[in-house]
Coordinates of C-alpha atoms and ligand atoms in Angstrom, one line a residue:
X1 CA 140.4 -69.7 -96.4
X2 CA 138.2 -71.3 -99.0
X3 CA 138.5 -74.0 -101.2
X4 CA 137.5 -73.3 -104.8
X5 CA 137.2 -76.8 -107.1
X6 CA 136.6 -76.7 -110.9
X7 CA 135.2 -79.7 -112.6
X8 CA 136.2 -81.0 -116.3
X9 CA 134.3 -78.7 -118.3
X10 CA 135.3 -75.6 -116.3
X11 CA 138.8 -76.1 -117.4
X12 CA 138.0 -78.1 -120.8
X13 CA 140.1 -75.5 -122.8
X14 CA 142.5 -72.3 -122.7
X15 CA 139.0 -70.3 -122.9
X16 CA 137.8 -72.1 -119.5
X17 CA 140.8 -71.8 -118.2
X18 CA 140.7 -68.1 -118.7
X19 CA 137.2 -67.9 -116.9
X20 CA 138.8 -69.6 -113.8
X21 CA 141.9 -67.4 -113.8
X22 CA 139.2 -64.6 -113.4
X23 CA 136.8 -66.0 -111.0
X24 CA 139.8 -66.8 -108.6
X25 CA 141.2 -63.5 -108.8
X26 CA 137.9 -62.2 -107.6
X27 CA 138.3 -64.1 -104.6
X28 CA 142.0 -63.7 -103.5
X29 CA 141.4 -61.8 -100.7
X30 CA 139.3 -65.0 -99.1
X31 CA 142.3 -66.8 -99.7
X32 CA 141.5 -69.5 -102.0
X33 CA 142.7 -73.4 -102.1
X34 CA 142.2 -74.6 -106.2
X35 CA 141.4 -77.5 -106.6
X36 CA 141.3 -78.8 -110.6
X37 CA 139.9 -81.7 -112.3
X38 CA 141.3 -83.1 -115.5
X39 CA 140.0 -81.2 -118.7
X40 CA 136.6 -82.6 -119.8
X41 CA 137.1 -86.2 -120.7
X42 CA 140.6 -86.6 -120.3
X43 CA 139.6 -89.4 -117.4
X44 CA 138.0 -91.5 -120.1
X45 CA 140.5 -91.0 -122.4
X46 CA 142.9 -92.0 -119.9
X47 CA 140.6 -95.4 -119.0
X48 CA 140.4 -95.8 -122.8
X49 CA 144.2 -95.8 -123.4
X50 CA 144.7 -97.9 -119.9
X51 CA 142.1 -100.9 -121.1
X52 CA 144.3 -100.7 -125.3
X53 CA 147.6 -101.2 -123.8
X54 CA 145.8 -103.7 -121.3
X55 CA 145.3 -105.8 -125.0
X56 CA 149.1 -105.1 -126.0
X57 CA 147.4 -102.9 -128.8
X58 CA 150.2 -100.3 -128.2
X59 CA 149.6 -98.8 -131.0
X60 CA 145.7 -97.4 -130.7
X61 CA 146.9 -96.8 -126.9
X62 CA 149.7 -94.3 -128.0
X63 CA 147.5 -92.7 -130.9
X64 CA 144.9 -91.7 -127.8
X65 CA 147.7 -90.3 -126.0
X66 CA 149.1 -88.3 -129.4
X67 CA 146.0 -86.9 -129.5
X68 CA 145.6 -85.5 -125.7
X69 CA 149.5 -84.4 -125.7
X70 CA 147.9 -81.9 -128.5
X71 CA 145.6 -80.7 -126.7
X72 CA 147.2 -79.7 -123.6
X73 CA 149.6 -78.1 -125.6
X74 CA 147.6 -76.4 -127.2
X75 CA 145.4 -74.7 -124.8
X76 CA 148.6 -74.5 -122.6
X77 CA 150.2 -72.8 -125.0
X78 CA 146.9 -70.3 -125.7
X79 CA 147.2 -69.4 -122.1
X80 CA 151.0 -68.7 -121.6
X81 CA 151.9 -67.2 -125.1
X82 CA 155.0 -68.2 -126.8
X83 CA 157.5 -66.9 -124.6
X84 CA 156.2 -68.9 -121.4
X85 CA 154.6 -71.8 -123.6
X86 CA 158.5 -72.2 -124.6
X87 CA 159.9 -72.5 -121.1
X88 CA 156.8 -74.3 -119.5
X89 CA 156.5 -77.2 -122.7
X90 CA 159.5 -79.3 -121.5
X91 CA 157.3 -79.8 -118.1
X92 CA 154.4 -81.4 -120.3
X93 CA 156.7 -83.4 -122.4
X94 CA 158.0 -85.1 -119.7
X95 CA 154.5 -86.2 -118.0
X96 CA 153.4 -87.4 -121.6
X97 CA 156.8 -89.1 -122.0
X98 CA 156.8 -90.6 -118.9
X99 CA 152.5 -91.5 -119.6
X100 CA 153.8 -93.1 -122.7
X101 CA 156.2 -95.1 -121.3
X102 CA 154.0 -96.5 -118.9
X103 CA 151.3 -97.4 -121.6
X104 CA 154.3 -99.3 -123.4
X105 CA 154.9 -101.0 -120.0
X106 CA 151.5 -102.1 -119.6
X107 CA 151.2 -103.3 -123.8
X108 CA 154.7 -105.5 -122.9
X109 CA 152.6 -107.2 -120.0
X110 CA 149.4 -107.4 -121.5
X111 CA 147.6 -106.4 -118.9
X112 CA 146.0 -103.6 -117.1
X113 CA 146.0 -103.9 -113.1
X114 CA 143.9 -101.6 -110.9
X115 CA 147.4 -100.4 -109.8
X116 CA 148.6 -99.6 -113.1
X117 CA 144.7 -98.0 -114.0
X118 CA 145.7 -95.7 -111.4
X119 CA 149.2 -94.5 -112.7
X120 CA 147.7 -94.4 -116.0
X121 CA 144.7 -92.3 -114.7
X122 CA 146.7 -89.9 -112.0
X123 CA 148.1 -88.0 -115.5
X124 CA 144.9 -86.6 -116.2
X125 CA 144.5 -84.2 -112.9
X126 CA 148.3 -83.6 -113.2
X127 CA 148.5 -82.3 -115.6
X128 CA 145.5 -80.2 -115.7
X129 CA 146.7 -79.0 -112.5
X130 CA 150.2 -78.1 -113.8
X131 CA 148.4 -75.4 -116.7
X132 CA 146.1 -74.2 -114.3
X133 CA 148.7 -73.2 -111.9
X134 CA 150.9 -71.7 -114.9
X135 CA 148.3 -69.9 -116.2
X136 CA 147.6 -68.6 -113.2
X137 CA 151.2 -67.2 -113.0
X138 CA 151.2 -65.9 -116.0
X139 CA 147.9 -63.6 -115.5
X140 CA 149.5 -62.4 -112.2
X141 CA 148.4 -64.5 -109.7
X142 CA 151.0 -65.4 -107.2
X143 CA 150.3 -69.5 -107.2
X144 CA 152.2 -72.8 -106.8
X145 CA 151.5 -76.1 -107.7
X146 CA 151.1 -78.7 -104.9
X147 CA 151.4 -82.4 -105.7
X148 CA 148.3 -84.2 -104.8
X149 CA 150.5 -87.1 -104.0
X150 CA 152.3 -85.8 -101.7
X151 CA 149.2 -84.7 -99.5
X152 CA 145.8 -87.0 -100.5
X153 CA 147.2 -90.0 -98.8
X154 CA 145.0 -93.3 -98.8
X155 CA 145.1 -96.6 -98.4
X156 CA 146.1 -99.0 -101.4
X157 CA 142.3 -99.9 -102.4
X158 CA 143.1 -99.2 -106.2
X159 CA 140.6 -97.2 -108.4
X160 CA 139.0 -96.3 -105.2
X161 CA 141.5 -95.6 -102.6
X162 CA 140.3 -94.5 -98.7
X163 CA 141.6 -91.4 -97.9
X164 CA 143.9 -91.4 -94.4
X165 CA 142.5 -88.4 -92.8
X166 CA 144.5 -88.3 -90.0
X167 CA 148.0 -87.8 -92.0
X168 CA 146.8 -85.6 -95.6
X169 CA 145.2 -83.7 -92.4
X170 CA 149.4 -83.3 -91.2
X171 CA 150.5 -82.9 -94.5
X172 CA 147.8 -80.0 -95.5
X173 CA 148.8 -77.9 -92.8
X174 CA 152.3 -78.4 -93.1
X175 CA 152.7 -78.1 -97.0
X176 CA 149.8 -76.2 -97.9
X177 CA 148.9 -73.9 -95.2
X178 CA 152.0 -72.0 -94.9
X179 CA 151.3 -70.9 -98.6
X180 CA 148.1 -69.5 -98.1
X181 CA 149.5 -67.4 -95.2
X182 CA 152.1 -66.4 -97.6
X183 CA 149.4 -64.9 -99.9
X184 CA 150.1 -67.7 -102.5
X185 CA 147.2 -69.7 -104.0
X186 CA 147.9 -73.2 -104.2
X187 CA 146.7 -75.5 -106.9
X188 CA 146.2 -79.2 -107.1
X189 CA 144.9 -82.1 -108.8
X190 CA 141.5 -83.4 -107.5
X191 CA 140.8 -87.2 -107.6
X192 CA 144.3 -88.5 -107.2
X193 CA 146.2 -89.1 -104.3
X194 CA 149.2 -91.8 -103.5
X195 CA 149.8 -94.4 -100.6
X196 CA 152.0 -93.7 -97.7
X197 CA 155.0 -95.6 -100.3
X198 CA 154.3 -93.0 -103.0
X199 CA 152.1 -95.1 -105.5
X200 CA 149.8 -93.4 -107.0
X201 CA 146.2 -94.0 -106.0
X202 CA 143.0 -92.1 -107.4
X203 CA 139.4 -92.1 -104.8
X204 CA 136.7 -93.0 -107.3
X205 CA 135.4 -91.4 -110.3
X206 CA 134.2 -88.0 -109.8
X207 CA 135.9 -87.9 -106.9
X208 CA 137.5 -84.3 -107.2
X209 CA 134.4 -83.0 -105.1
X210 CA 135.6 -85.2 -102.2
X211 CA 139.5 -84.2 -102.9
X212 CA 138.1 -80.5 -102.1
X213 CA 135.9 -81.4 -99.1
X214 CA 138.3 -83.1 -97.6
X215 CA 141.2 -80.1 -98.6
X216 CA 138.2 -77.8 -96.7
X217 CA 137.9 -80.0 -93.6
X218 CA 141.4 -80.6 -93.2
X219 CA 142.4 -76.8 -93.3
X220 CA 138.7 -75.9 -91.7
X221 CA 137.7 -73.7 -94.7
X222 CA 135.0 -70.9 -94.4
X223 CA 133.3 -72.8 -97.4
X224 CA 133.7 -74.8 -100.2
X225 CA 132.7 -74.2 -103.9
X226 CA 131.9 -76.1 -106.5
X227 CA 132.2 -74.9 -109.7
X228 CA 130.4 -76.6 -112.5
X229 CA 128.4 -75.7 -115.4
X230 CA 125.4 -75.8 -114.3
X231 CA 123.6 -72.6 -112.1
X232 CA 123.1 -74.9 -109.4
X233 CA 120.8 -77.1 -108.5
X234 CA 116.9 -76.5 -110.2
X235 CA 113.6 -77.4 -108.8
X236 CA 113.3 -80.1 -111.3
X237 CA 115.4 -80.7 -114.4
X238 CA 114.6 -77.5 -117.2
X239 CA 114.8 -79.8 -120.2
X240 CA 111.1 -81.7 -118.6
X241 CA 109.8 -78.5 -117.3
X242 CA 110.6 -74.9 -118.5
X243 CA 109.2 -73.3 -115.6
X244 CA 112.3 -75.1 -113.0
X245 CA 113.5 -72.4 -110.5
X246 CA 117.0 -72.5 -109.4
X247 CA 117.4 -73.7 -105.2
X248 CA 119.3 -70.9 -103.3
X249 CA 119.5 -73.1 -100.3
X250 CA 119.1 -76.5 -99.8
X251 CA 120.4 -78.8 -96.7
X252 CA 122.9 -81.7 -96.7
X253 CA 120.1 -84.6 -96.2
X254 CA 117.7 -82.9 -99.2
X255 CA 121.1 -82.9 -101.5
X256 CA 121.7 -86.5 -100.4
X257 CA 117.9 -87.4 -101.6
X258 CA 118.5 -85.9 -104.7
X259 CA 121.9 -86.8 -105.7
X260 CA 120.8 -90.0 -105.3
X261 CA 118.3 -89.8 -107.2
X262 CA 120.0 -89.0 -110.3
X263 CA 120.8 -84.8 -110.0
X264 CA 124.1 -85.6 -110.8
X265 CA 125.3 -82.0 -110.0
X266 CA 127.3 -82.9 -107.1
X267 CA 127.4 -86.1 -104.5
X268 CA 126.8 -85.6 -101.5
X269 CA 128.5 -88.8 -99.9
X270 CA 131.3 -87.0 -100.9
X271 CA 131.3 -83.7 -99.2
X272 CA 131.3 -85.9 -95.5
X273 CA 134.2 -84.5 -94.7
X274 CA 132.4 -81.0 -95.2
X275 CA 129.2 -81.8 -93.5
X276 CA 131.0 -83.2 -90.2
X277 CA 132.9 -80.0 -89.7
X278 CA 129.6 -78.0 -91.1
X279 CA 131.5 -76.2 -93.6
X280 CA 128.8 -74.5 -96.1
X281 CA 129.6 -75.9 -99.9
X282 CA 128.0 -73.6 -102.6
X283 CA 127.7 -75.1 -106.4
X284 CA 128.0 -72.1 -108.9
X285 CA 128.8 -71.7 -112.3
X286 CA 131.9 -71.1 -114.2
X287 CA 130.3 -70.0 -117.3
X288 CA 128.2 -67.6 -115.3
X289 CA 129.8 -66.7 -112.4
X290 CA 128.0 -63.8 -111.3
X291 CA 124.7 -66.3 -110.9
X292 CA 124.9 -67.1 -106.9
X293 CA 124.2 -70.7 -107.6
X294 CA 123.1 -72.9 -104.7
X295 CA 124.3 -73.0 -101.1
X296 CA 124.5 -76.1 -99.4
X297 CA 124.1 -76.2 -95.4
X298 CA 123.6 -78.4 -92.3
X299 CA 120.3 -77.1 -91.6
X300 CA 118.7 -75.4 -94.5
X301 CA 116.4 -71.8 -93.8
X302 CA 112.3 -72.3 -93.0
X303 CA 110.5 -72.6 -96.7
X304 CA 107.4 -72.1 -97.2
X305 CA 106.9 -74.6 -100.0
X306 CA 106.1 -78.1 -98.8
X307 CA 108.8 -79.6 -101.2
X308 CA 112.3 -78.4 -102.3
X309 CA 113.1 -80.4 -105.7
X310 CA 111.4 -83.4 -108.0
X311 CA 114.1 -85.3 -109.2
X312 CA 113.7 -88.3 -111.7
X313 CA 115.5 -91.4 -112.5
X314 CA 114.9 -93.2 -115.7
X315 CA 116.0 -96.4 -117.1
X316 CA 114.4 -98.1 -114.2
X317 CA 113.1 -102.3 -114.1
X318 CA 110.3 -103.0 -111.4
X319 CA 110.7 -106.9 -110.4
X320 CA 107.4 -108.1 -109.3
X321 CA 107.7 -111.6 -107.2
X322 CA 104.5 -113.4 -106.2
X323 CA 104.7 -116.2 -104.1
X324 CA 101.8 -117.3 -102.2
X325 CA 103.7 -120.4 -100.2
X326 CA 106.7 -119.0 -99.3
X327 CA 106.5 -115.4 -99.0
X328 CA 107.3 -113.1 -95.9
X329 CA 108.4 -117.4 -94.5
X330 CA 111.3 -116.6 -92.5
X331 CA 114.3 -116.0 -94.7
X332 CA 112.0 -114.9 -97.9
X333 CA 113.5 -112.1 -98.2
X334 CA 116.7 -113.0 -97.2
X335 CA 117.4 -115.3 -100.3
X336 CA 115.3 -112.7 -102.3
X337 CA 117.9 -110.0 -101.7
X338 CA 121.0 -112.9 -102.1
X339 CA 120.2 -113.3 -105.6
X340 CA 120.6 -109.6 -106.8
X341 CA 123.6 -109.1 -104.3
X342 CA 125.3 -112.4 -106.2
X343 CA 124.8 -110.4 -109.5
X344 CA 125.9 -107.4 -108.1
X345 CA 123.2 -105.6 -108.6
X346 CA 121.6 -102.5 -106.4
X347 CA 118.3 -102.5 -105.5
X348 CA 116.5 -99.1 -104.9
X349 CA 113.0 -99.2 -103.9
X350 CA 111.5 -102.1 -102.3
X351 CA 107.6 -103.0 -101.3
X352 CA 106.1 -105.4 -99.6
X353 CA 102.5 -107.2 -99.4
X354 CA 101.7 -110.5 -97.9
X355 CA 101.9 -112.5 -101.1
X356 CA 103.9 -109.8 -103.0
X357 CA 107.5 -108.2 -103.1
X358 CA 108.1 -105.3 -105.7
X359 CA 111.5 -104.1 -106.0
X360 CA 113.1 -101.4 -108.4
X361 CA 116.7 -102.2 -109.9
X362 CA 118.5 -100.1 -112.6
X363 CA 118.2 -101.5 -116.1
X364 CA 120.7 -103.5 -116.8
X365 CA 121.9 -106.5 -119.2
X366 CA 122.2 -109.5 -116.1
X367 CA 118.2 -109.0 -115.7
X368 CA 117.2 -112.0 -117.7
X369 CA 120.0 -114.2 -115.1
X370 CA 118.6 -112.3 -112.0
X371 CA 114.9 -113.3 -112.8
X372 CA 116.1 -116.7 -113.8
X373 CA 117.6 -117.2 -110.0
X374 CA 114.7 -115.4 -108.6
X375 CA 111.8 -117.8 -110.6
X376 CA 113.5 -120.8 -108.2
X377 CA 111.9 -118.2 -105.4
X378 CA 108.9 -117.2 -106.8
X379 CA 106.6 -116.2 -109.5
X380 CA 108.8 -113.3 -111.5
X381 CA 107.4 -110.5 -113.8
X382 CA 109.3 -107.7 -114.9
X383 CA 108.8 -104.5 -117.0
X384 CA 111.5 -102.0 -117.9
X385 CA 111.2 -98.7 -119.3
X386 CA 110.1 -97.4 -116.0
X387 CA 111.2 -94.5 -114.2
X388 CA 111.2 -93.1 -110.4
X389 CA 110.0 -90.0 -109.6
X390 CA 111.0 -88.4 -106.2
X391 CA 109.8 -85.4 -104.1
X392 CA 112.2 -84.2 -102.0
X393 CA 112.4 -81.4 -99.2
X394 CA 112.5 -81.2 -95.3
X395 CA 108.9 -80.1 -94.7
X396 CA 107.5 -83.7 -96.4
X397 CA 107.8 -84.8 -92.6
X398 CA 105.5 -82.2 -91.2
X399 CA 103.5 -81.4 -94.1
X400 CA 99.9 -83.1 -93.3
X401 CA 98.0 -85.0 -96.7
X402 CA 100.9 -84.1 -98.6
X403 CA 100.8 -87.3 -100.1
X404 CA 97.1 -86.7 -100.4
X405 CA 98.5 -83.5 -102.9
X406 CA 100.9 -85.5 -104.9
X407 CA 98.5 -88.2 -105.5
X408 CA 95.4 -85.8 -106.5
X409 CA 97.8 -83.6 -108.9
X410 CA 98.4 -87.2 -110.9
X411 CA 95.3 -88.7 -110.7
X412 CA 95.5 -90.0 -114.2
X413 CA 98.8 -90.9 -114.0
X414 CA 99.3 -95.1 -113.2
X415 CA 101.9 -95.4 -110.0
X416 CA 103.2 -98.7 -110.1
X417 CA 105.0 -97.9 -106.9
X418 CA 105.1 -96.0 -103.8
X419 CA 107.6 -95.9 -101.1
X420 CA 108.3 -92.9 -98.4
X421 CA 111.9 -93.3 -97.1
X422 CA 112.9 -93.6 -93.5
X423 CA 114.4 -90.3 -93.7
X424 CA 111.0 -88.8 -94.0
X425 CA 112.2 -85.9 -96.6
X426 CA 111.2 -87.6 -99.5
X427 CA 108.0 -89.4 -101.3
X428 CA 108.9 -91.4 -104.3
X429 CA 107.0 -93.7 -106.6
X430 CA 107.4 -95.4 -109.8
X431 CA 105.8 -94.4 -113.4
X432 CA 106.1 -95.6 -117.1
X433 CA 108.6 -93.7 -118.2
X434 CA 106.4 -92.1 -121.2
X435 CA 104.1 -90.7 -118.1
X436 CA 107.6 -88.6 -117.1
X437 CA 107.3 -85.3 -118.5
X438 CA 103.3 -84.7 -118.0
X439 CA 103.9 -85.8 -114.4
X440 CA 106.6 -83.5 -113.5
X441 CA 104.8 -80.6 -114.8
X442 CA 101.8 -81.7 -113.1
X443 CA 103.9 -81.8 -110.0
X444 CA 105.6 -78.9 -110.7
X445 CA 102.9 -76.5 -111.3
X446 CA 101.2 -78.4 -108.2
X447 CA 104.2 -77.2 -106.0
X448 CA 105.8 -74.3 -107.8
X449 CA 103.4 -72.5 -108.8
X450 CA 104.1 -69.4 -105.8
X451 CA 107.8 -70.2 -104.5
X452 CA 109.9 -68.6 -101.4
X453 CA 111.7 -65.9 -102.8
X454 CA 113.8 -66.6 -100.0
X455 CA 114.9 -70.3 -101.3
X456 CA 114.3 -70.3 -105.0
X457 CA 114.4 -67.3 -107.3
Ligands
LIG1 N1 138.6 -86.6 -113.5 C1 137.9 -87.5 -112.6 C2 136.8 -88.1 -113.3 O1 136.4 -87.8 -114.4 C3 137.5 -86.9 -111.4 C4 136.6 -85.7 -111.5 O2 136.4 -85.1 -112.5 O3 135.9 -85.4 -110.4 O4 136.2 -89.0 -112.8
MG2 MG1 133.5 -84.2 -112.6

């Protein structure tokens, strides 16, 4: 079996909808596990309505909702026709009834609880599921609808709930395995799940790619796709440099490096339960489905180019701190690192000299605070508007004077930082962010220029 997932925008409206009724039926014979976001920004929506009832304004809360009931209608009734739309409508009504009762509950209170975020939240992929499994009925495919929350069971850490491998493992193969041996492709809702009492729980935003790894490792599928809108994953990002190649094959710890540095196509931390049973996951896309998109293994093929991908990440601070008396004095660092963890706040690269620390954080408002706490530490400077650029790829590690190449292509280019990760696949370094799209080209053309036809086309 396989497990096929579709993201927001792949079932945004009757017309995407339509694309995935095709695209699945292409794939019946490998017996296909759907499983569905909620239709492009419906989750927002959903967190928008949640936060106006959270303020008792009932009113703007029940408006949003109005406005979403339409649209389900509508593209669910696009999809069925009249006739079905007629019978299948009361099914809808009853989820936005029972949404709009809950939003009323939570305006009476006045406030919005993590629990209640997650009631409010779990409609979204219900009901998305619910027309996708319909409209897959009514273009002839032989489907049923499995509750999420009877099946993605986790623990009751609200808004970002553990999953409980051990029993949706159980409850996969006893409620959704039979079906697949019956020839019937089941459908669910991706992100949400319940606790062992029934309430619903959801796993994280964006957390439908981990609903479908975890659907694949607990049913041991043959592979796991991701369907976006994207044609994969790209050498670099197309809208900095025309000449990006799309990546036919790409490991788990190269995705990892570039997920994390801001190619938001798919996160890796969240296809663990795929990469622990080394189940292949391949990101393609539903507006061009013929396009083979990018496969995603344990151990990628030999490639001939020294890097795989240059991914960016704008928006980036660098923190310099000086201190001539105290630094690298035991516990430096220590109370360096306390500050930015008391205002919550992630630190990505870090360098050190003896009378230097330079760290990179993601812009953000609490800067001002964090340097304020930090100047009791040590001299602070700061500058914003930076970015980090990052080379990543599994030959970095054997590649002699490859940072010798990156270096020489930029020469003109100021680094304000350098740091070459543990994991030894990746070389990444800090620039103004004006120096972004000259650099990537540079890089590009640097590294490009010939490619493996056998891992990029
Ligand atoms: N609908 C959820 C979200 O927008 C989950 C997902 O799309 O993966 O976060
Ligand atoms: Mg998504």
């Amino acid at each position: 079996m396989i497990v096929m997932k579709f993201g927001g925008t792949s079932v945004e409206d009757a017309a995407a909808m339509e694309r995935v009724c095709e695209i699945v039926r292409c794939r019946l014979s490998s017996k296909p596990v759907v499983v569905v976001s909620a239709m492009a920004k419906v989750t927002d929506q959903l967190v928008a309505m949640g936060q106006a009832a959270g303020r008792s304004d009932s009113d703007s809360a029940l408006a949003m909702s109005r406005a979403m009931r339409e649209r389900h209608y509508n593209a669910a009734s696009e999809l069925l026709g009249t006739g079905l739309f007629t019978r299948f409508h009361a099914e809808l009504e009853s989820d936005f009834n029972a949404l709009d009762e809950l939003l009323r509950g939570i305006a009476a209170v006045g406030e919005i609880t993590p629990r209640s975020t997650d009631a409010v939240l779990s409609f979204g992929e219900r009901l998305s599921s619910k027309i996708v499994a319909a409209a897959f009925s009514a273009h002839g495919i032989n489907s049923a609808l499995v509750d999420a929350r009877a099946c993605i069971i986790t623990d009751t850490t609200h808004t970002r709930a553990l999953p409980l491998f051990d029993e949706i493992n159980a409850r996969l193969l006893a409620q959704v395995q039979p079906l697949i041996q019956q020839g019937i492709v089941p459908v669910m809702g991706g992100f949400i799940g319940a606790t062992l009492t029934g309430t619903p729980t959801t796993i994280g935003r964006g957390g439908s790619d981990f609903s479908a790894a975890i659907v694949g490792g607990g049913l041991n599928a043959e592979r796991i796709e991701i369907w976006t809108d994207v044609d994969g994953m790209m050498t670099t990002d197309p809208r900095l440099c025309p000449q990006a190649r799309r990546i036919k094959e790409i490991s788990f710890d190269e995705a990892a490096e570039l997920a994390y540095f801001g190619a938001k196509v798919l996160h890796p931390a969240t296809m663990l339960p795929a990469i622990q049973k080394n189940i292949p996951v391949h990101v393609l896309n539903s507006r061009n489905p013929k396009n083979e998109g990018t496969r995603i293994t344990a151990r990628a093929p030999h490639c001939r180019n020294a890097i795989k991908s240059i991914a960016v990440k704008k928006r980036i601070t660098i923190v310099d701190l000086v201190a001539t008396r105290m630094l690298m004095a035991h516990g430096f660092l220590r109370s360096v690192f306390e500050v930015f963890d008391r205002h919550r706040c992630p630190v990505d690269m870090v360098s050190t000299s003896e009378v230097s620390v330079s760290l990179t954080i993601d812009s953000n408002e609490a800067i001002p605070a964090i340097a304020n706490d930090l100047q009791k530490l040590a001299d602070v400077k700061y500058a914003g508007r930076k970015a980090i650029i990052c080379l990543v790829g599994e030959n970095v590690r054997e590649t002699p004077g490859i940072a010798g190449q990156v270096f020489g292509s930029i020469a003109d280019v100021n680094i304000r930082m350098i740091s070459q990760g543990a994991s030894e696949i990746n070389i990444s370094f800090v620039i103004d962010e004006d120096d972004v799209p000259r650099a990537v080209q540079l890089l590009h053309q640097k590294f490009f220029a010939e490619v493996d036809p056998a891992i990029f086309e």
